[in-house]
C-alpha atoms as one frame of an Amber mdcrd trajectory, in Angstrom:
protein
 136.040 -56.906 224.432 132.822 -58.653 225.450 131.004 -57.653 222.228 133.865
 -59.160 220.231 132.788 -62.629 221.390 129.068 -62.383 220.533 128.004 -65.315
 218.374 125.869 -65.135 215.250 126.345 -66.751 211.891 125.559 -66.627 208.235
 122.755 -69.040 207.363 123.105 -71.835 204.823 121.150 -69.742 202.305 123.443
 -66.780 202.980 126.491 -69.005 202.401 125.002 -70.255 199.109 124.344 -66.691
 197.976 127.911 -65.696 198.869 129.409 -68.677 197.033 127.231 -68.018 193.968
 128.374 -64.387 193.927 132.036 -65.403 194.128 131.599 -67.969 191.350 129.674
 -65.579 189.091 132.505 -63.053 189.406 135.252 -65.666 188.885 136.661 -64.886
 192.324 136.934 -68.497 193.407 138.849 -71.360 191.789 140.480 -74.666 192.718
 143.518 -72.825 194.133 141.468 -70.593 196.436 141.898 -70.835 200.182 139.032
 -69.602 202.354 139.329 -68.464 205.971 136.488 -67.666 208.359 137.778 -65.413
 211.140 135.557 -66.032 214.142 134.296 -69.330 212.739 132.249 -70.316 215.775
 131.001 -73.871 215.328 132.743 -74.197 211.949 129.838 -74.553 209.538 130.989
 -72.009 206.956 134.409 -73.594 206.295 132.655 -76.934 205.750 130.156 -75.379
 203.344 132.962 -73.772 201.320 134.956 -77.008 201.188 131.951 -79.126 200.273
 130.496 -76.843 197.610 133.686 -75.342 196.148 136.168 -78.162 196.754 138.721
 -75.725 198.193 140.794 -75.653 201.364 138.997 -73.865 204.175 140.166 -72.693
 207.575 138.133 -71.675 210.593 139.820 -69.554 213.252 137.924 -69.357 216.540
 139.169 -67.787 219.783 136.562 -69.403 222.084 137.749 -72.906 223.006 134.244
 -74.280 223.658 133.050 -73.261 220.172 136.233 -74.642 218.606 135.763 -77.963
 220.444 132.189 -78.213 219.178 133.431 -77.524 215.622 135.880 -80.422 215.941
 133.181 -82.757 217.288 130.690 -81.852 214.558 133.108 -81.845 211.613 130.783
 -83.944 209.445 132.119 -83.693 205.914 133.606 -85.784 203.154 136.230 -83.063
 202.784 137.892 -83.421 206.206 141.349 -83.290 204.669 140.755 -79.746 203.366
 138.949 -78.290 206.404 141.114 -77.036 209.256 140.016 -75.535 212.565 142.339
 -73.417 214.678 141.656 -72.384 218.272 143.480 -69.081 218.553 143.184 -65.318
 218.324 143.389 -64.317 214.656 146.176 -61.882 215.598 148.384 -64.926 216.226
 147.543 -66.457 212.842 149.010 -63.973 210.362 151.101 -66.645 208.612 147.950
 -68.700 208.044 145.803 -65.764 206.949 148.562 -64.639 204.555 148.031 -67.708
 202.335 144.255 -67.174 202.082 142.719 -65.261 199.231 139.102 -65.224 200.470
 138.637 -63.865 203.988 135.277 -63.808 205.744 134.837 -61.829 208.959 131.423
 -61.532 210.557 132.614 -58.557 212.584 129.530 -56.401 213.030 129.945 -56.385
 216.837 133.744 -56.053 216.975 135.145 -52.943 218.606 137.263 -50.483 216.607
 140.541 -51.687 218.121 139.910 -55.260 216.979 138.863 -54.089 213.514 142.135
 -52.137 213.248 144.052 -55.297 214.155 142.219 -57.198 211.426 142.978 -54.453
 208.924 146.665 -54.606 209.812 147.097 -58.349 209.258 145.179 -58.727 205.999
 147.239 -60.109 203.104 147.607 -58.111 199.913 145.335 -58.796 196.973 142.824
 -60.916 198.862 139.057 -60.635 198.920 137.518 -59.529 202.216 133.853 -60.179
 202.960 132.732 -58.389 206.137 129.809 -56.531 207.673 131.434 -53.548 209.392
 131.230 -49.950 208.175 134.715 -49.246 209.570 136.548 -50.250 206.389 134.326
 -48.158 204.131 136.013 -44.765 204.202 136.080 -43.943 200.475 136.770 -47.572
 199.576 135.409 -49.272 196.484 133.211 -52.137 197.610 130.364 -54.325 196.498
 127.345 -54.668 198.754 125.956 -58.164 199.277 122.661 -58.899 201.012 122.991
 -62.189 202.908 120.858 -64.176 205.341 122.189 -64.299 208.902 120.952 -65.938
 212.088 120.400 -62.761 214.105 118.021 -60.961 211.712 114.775 -61.818 209.987
 115.841 -59.680 207.042 118.893 -59.735 204.821 122.036 -58.272 206.338 124.445
 -56.002 204.483 127.945 -57.353 203.856 130.729 -55.702 201.909 133.146 -57.307
 199.480 136.399 -55.563 198.685 139.981 -56.153 197.686 142.333 -55.867 200.656
 144.670 -53.646 198.601 141.959 -50.945 198.753 142.150 -50.550 202.532 145.870
 -49.873 202.745
């Protein structure tokens, strides 16, 4: 469980590269709803709302990180950025309405990854960095900047229908 709470984040450049990839592939539009599972201090939901003008949700289990996200919610898009302090397992109804799901889950244990897999909505896009979902699944590899490495980190983009 302890590894599940390790903090690291996608950098601003990594977020830009991810957004550009989604736009180039017509996977994001004005009706999209983005969720960052394990949103930490909440920067990625703000970046998505600011640059894509879409509703964004950050779900963070650690209260201290969630509180910091609320205090530093500096954006002109406050009405479309929501932060939730809860375990993502308790947020299925919220996750179900999202069509772009980001999970920086490289340090999550297998049990937590199984729980994520079980609550994913159908026909959504999942961006993650765990090999667990990759058993014979079609996926696109993205190389993105993250805070814990000096080199690009490998993320995977796939349709949630493919992991069922």
